[in-house]
Tab-separated table of N, CA and C in Angstrom:
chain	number	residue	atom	x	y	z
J	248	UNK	N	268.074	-29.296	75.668
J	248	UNK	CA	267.953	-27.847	75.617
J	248	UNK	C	267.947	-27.341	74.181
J	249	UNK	N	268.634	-28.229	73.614
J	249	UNK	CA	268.234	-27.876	71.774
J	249	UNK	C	266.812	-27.446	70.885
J	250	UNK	N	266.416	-28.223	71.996
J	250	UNK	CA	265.145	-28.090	71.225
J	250	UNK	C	264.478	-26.472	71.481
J	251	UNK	N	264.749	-26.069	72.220
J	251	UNK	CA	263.934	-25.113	72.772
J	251	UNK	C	265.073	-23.733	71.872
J	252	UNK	N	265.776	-24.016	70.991
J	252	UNK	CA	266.695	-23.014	70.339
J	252	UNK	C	266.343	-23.192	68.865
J	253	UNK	N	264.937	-23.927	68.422
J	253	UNK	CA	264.361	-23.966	67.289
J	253	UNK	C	263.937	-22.709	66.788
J	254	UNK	N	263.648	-22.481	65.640
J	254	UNK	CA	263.072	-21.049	64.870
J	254	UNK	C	261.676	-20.661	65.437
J	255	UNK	N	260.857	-21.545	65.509
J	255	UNK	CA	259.699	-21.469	66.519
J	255	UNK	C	259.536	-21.102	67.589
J	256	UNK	N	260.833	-21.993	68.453
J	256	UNK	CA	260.690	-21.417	69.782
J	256	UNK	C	261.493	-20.271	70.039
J	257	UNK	N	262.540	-19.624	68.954
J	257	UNK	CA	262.875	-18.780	69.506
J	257	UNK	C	261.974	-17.366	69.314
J	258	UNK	N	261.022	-17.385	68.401
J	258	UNK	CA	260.031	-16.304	68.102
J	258	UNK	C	259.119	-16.901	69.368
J	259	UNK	N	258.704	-18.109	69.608
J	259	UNK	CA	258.089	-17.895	71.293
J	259	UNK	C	258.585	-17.142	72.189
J	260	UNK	N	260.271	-17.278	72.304
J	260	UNK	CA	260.832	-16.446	73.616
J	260	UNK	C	260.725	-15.069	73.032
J	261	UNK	N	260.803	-14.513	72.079
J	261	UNK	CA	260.950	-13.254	72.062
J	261	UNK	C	259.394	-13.045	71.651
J	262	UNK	N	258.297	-13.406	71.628
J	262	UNK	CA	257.359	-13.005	72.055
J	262	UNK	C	256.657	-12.849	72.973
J	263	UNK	N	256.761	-14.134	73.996
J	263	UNK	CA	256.540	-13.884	75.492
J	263	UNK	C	257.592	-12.374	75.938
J	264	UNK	N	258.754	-12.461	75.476
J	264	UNK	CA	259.622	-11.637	76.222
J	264	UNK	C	258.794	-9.958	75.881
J	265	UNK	N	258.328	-9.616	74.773
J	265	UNK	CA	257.703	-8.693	74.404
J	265	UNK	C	256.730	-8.253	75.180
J	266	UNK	N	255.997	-9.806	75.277
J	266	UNK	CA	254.428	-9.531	75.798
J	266	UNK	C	254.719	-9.441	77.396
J	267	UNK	N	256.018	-9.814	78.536
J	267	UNK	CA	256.399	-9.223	79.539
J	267	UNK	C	256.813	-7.798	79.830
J	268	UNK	N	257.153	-7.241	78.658
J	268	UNK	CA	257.536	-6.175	78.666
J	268	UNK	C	256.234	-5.157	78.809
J	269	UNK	N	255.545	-5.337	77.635
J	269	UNK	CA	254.455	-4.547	77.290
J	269	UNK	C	253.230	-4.582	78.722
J	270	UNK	N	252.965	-6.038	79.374
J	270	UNK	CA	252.300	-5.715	80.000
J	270	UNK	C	253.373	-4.984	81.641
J	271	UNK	N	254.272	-5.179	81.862
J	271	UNK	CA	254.941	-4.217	82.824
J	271	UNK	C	254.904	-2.763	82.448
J	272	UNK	N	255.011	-2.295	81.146
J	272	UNK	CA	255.141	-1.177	80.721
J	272	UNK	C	253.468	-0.792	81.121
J	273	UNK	N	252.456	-1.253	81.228
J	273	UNK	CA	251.375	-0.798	80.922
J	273	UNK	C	251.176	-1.044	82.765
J	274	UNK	N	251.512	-1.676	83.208
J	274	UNK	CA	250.912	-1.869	84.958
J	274	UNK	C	251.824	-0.518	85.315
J	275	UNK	N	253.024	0.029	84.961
J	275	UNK	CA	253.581	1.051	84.907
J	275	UNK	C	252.745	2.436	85.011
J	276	UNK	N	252.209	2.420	83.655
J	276	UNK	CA	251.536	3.656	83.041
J	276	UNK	C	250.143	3.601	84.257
J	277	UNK	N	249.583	3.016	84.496
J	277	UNK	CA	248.129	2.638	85.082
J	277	UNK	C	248.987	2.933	86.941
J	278	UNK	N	249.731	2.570	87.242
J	278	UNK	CA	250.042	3.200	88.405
J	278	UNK	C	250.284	5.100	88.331
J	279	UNK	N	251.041	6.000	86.990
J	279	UNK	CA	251.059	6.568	86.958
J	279	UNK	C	249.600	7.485	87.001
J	280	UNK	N	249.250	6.503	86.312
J	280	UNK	CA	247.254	7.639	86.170
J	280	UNK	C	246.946	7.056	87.482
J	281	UNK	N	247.088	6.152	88.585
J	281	UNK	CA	246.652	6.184	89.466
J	281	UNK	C	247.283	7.171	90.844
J	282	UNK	N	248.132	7.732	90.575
J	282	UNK	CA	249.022	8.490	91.204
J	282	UNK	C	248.234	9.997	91.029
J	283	UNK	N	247.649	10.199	89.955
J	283	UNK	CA	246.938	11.241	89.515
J	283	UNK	C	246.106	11.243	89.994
J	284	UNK	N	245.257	9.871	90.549
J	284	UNK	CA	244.177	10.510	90.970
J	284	UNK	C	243.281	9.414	90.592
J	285	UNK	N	243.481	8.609	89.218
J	285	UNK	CA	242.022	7.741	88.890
J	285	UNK	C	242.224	6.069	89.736
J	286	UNK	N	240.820	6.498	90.705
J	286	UNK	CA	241.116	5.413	91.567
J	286	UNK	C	241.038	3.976	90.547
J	287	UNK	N	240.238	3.926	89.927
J	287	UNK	CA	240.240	2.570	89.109
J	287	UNK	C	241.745	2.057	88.192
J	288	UNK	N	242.562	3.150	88.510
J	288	UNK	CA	243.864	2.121	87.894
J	288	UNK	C	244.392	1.665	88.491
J	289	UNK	N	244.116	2.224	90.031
J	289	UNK	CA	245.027	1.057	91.404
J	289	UNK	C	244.162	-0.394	90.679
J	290	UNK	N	243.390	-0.905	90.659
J	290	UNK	CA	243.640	-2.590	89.789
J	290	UNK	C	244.020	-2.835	89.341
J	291	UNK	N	244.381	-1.992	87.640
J	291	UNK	CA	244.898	-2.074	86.711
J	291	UNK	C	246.277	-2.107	87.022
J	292	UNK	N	246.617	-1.186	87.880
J	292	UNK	CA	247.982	-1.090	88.120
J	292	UNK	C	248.933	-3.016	89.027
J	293	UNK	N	247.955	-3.040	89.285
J	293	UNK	CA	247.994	-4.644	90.157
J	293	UNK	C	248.004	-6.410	88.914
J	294	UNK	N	247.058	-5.510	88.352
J	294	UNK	CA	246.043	-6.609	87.165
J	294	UNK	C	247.212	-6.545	86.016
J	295	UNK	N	247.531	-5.374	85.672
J	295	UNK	CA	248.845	-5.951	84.463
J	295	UNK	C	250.159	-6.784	84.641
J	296	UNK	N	250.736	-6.713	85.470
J	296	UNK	CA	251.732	-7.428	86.567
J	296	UNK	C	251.491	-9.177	86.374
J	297	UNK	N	250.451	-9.234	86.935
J	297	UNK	CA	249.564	-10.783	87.196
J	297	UNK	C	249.563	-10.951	85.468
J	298	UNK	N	249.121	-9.912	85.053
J	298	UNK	CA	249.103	-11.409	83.568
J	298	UNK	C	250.513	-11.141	83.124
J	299	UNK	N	251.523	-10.557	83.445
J	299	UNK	CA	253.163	-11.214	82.894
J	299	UNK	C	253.318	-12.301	83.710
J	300	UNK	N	253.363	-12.266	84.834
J	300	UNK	CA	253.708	-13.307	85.841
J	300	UNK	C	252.738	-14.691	85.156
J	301	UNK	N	251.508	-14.718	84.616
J	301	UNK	CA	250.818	-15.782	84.260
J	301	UNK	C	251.416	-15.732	82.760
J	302	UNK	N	251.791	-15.152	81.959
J	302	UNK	CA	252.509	-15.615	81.128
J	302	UNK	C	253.851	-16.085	80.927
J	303	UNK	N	254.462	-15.766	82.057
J	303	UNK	CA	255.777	-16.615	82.156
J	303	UNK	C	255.655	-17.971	82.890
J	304	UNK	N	254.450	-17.797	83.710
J	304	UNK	CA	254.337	-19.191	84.418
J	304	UNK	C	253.673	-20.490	83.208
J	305	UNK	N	253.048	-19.829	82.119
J	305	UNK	CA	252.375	-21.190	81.217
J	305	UNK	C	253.672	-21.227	79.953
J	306	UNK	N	254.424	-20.043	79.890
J	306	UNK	CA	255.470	-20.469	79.257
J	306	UNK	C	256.943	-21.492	79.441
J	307	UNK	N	257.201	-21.301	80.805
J	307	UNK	CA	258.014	-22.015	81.871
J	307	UNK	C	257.171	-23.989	82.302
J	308	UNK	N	255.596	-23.594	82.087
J	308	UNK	CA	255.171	-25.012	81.812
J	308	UNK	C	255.219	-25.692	80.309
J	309	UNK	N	255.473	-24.768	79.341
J	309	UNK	CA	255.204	-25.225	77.830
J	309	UNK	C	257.076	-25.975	77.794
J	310	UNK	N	257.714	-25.100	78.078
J	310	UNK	CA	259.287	-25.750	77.712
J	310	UNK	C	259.444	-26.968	78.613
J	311	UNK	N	258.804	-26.806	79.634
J	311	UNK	CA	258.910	-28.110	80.568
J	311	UNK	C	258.395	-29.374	79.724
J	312	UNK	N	257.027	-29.518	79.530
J	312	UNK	CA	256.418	-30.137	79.096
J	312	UNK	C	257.448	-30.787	77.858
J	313	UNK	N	257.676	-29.785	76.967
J	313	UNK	CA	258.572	-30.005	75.633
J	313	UNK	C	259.768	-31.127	76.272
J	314	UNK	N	260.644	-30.387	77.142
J	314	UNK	CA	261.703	-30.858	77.250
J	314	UNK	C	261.368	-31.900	78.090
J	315	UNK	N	260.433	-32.613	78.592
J	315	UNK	CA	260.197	-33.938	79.464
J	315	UNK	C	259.494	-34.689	78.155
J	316	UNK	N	259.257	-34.304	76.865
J	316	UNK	CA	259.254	-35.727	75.942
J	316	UNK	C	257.366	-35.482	75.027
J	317	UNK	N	257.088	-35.172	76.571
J	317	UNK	CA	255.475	-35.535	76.873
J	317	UNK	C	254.784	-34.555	76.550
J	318	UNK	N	252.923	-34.508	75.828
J	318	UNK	CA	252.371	-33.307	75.971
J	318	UNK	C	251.419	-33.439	76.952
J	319	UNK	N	250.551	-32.799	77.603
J	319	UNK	CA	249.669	-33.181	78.521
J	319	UNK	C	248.217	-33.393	77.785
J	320	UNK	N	248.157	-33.342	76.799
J	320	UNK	CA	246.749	-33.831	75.902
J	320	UNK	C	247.048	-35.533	75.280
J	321	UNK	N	248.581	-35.669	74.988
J	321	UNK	CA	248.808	-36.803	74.810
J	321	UNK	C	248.979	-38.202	76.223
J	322	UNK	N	249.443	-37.132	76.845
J	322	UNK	CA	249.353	-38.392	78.049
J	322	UNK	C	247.995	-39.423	78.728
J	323	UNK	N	246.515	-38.627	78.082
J	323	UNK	CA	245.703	-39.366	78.589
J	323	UNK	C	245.480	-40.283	77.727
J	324	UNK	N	244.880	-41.597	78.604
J	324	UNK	CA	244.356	-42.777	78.102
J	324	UNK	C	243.841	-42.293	76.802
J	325	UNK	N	243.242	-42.933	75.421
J	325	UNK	CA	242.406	-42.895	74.868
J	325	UNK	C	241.179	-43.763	74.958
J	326	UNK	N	239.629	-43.413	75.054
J	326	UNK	CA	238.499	-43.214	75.463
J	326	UNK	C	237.653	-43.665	74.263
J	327	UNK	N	236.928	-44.743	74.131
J	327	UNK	CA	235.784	-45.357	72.603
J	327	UNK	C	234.831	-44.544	73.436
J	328	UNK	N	234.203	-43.837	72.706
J	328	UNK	CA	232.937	-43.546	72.709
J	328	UNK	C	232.148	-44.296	72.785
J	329	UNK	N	230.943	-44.274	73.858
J	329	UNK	CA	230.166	-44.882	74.110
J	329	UNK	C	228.435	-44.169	73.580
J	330	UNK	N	227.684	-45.125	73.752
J	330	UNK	CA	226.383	-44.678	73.213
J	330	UNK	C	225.878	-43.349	74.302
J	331	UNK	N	224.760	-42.751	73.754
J	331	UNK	CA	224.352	-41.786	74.503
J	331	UNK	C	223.375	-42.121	75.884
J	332	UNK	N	223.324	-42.359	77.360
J	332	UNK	CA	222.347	-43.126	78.203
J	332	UNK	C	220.960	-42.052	77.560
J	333	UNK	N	220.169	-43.389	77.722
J	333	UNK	CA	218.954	-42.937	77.595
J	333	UNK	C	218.408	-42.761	78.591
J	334	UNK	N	217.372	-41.845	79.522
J	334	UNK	CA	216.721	-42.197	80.795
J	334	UNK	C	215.354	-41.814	80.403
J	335	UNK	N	215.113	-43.031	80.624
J	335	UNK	CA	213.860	-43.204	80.484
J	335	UNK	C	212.628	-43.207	82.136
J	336	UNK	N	211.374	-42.773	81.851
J	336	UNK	CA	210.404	-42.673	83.051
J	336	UNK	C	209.422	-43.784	82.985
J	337	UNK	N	209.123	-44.503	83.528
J	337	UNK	CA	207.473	-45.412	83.176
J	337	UNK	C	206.591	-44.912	83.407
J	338	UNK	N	205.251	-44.513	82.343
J	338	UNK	CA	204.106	-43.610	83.011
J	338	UNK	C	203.373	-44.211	82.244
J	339	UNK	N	202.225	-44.956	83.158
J	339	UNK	CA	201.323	-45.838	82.534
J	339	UNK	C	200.218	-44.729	81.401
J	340	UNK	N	199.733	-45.598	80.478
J	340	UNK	CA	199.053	-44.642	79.466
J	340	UNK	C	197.770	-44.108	80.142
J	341	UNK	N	197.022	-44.670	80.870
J	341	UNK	CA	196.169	-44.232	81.478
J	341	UNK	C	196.318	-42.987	82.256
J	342	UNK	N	197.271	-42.883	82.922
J	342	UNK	CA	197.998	-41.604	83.907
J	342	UNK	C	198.276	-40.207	82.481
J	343	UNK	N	198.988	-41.060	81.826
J	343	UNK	CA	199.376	-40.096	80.643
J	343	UNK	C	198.287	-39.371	80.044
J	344	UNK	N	197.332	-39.837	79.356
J	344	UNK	CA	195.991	-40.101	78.406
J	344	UNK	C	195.061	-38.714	79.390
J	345	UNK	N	195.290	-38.747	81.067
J	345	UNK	CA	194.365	-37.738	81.673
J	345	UNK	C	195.052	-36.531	81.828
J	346	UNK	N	196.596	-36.586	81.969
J	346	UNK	CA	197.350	-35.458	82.256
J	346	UNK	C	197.200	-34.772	80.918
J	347	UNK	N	197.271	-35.032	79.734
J	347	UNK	CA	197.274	-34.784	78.375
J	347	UNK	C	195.922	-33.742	77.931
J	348	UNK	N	194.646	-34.470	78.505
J	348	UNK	CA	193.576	-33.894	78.415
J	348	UNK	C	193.379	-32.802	79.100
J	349	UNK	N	193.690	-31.905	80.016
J	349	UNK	CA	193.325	-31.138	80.285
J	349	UNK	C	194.424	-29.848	79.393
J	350	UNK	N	195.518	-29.987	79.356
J	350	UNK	CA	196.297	-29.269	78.338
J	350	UNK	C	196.976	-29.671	77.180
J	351	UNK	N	196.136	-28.429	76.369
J	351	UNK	CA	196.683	-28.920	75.035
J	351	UNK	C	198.315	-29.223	74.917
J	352	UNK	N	198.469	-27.788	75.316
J	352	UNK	CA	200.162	-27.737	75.202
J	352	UNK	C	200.813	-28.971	75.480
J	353	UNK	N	200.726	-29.311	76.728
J	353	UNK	CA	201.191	-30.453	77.525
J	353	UNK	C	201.161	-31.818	76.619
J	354	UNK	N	199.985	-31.985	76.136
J	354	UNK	CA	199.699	-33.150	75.391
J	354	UNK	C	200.737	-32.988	73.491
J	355	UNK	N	201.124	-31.723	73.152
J	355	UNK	CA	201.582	-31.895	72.408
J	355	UNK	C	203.073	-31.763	72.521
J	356	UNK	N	203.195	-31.138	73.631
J	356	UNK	CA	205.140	-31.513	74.337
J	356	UNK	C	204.891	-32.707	74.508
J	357	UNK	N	204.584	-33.328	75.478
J	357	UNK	CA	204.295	-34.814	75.217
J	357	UNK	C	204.861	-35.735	73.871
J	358	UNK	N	203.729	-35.362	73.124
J	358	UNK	CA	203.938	-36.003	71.752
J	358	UNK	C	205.285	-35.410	70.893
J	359	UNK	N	205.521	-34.709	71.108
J	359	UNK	CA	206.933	-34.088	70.692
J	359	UNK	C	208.397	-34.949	71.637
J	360	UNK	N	208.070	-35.345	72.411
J	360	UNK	CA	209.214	-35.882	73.742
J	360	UNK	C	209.027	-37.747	73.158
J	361	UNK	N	207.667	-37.722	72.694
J	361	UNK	CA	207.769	-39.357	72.331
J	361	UNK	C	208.552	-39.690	71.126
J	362	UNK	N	207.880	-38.415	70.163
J	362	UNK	CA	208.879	-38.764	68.827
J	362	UNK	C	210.532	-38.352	68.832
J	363	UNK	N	210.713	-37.610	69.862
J	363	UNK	CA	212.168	-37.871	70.273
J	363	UNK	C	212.887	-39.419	70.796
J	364	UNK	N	211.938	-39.836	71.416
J	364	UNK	CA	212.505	-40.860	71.969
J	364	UNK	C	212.426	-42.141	70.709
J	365	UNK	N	211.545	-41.907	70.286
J	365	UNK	CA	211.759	-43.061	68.868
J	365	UNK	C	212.660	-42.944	67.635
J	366	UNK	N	212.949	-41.298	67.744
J	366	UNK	CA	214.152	-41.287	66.780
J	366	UNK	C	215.342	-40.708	67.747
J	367	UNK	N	216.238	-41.623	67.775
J	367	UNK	CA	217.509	-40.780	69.022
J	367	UNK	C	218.153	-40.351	68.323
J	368	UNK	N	218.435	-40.466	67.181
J	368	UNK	CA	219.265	-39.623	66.369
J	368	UNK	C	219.068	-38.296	65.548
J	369	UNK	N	217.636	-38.323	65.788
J	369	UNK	CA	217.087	-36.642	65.245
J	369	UNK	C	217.190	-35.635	66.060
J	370	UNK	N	217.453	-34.752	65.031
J	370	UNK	CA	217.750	-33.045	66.062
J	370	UNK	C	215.833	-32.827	66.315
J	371	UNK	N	216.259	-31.999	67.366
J	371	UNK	CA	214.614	-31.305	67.608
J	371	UNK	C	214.205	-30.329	66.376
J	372	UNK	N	214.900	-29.749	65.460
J	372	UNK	CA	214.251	-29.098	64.607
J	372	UNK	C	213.988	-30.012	63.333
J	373	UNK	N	214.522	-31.509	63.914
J	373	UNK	CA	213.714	-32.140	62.410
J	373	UNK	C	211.877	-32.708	62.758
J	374	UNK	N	211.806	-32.404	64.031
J	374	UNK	CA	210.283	-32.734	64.374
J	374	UNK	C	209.623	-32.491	63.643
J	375	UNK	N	208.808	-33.300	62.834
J	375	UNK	CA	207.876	-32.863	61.732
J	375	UNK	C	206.755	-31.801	62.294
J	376	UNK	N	206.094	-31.823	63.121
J	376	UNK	CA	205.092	-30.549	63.908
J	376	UNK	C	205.731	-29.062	63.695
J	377	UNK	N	204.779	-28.050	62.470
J	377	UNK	CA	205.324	-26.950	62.529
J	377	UNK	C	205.038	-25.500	63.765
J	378	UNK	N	203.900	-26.560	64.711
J	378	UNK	CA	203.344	-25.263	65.780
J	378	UNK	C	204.644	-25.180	66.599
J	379	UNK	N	205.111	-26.141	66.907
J	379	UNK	CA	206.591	-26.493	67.783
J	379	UNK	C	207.558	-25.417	67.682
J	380	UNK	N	207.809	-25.412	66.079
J	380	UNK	CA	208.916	-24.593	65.757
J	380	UNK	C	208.918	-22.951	66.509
């Protein structure tokens, strides 16, 4: 329990404790203007409530977390990066060579999608073709 009586955490508790206050004070005020009359603060009046209650609930998980040792970003495995999958299509050149001919466009996305695939490590704006850009 020491831990949680650090200089840090005690400006955590008295900032959560603030930020419970402020949003009750304000689901408060928003019931009052809804009492008046403005139907849109009956949410508000509902909606400020819910985020104290969600800030005491991720604060009540943060001391937990603390005081069980563990963080939950540290507990997972660590992960090597692996290469990027490539997926590749087979399209014989002949098939290619006729689809190409009837549109230009096509034939030069095309040729733009090949020189991607021969450099995997280039961004698309290093494509040498300036109609592309």
């Amino acid at each position: 329990m020491r831990r949680l009586l650090t200089p840090g955490w005690l400006a955590g508790h008295a900032l959560v404790l603030a930020s419970v206050a402020a949003f009750l004070a304000l689901g408060w005020w928003q019931a009052g203007r809804a009492a008046e009359g403005n139907t849109l603060s009956w949410a508000y009046t509902f909606e400020w409530p819910l985020f104290a209650v969600f800030v005491i609930v991720m604060w009540v998980r943060e001391m937990r977390l603390t005081l069980r040792g563990t963080r939950a970003d540290e507990s997972a495995p660590a992960v090597e990066p692996r290469e990027r999958p490539v997926i590749t299509r087979r399209v014989s050149p002949a098939t290619a060579a006729t689809d190409d001919a009837d549109d230009p466009q096509l034939a030069a996305y095309n040729e733009y999608l090949a020189w991607l695939n021969e450099h995997p490590d280039a961004r698309p704006g290093d494509y040498p073709a300036k109609e592309l850009r």
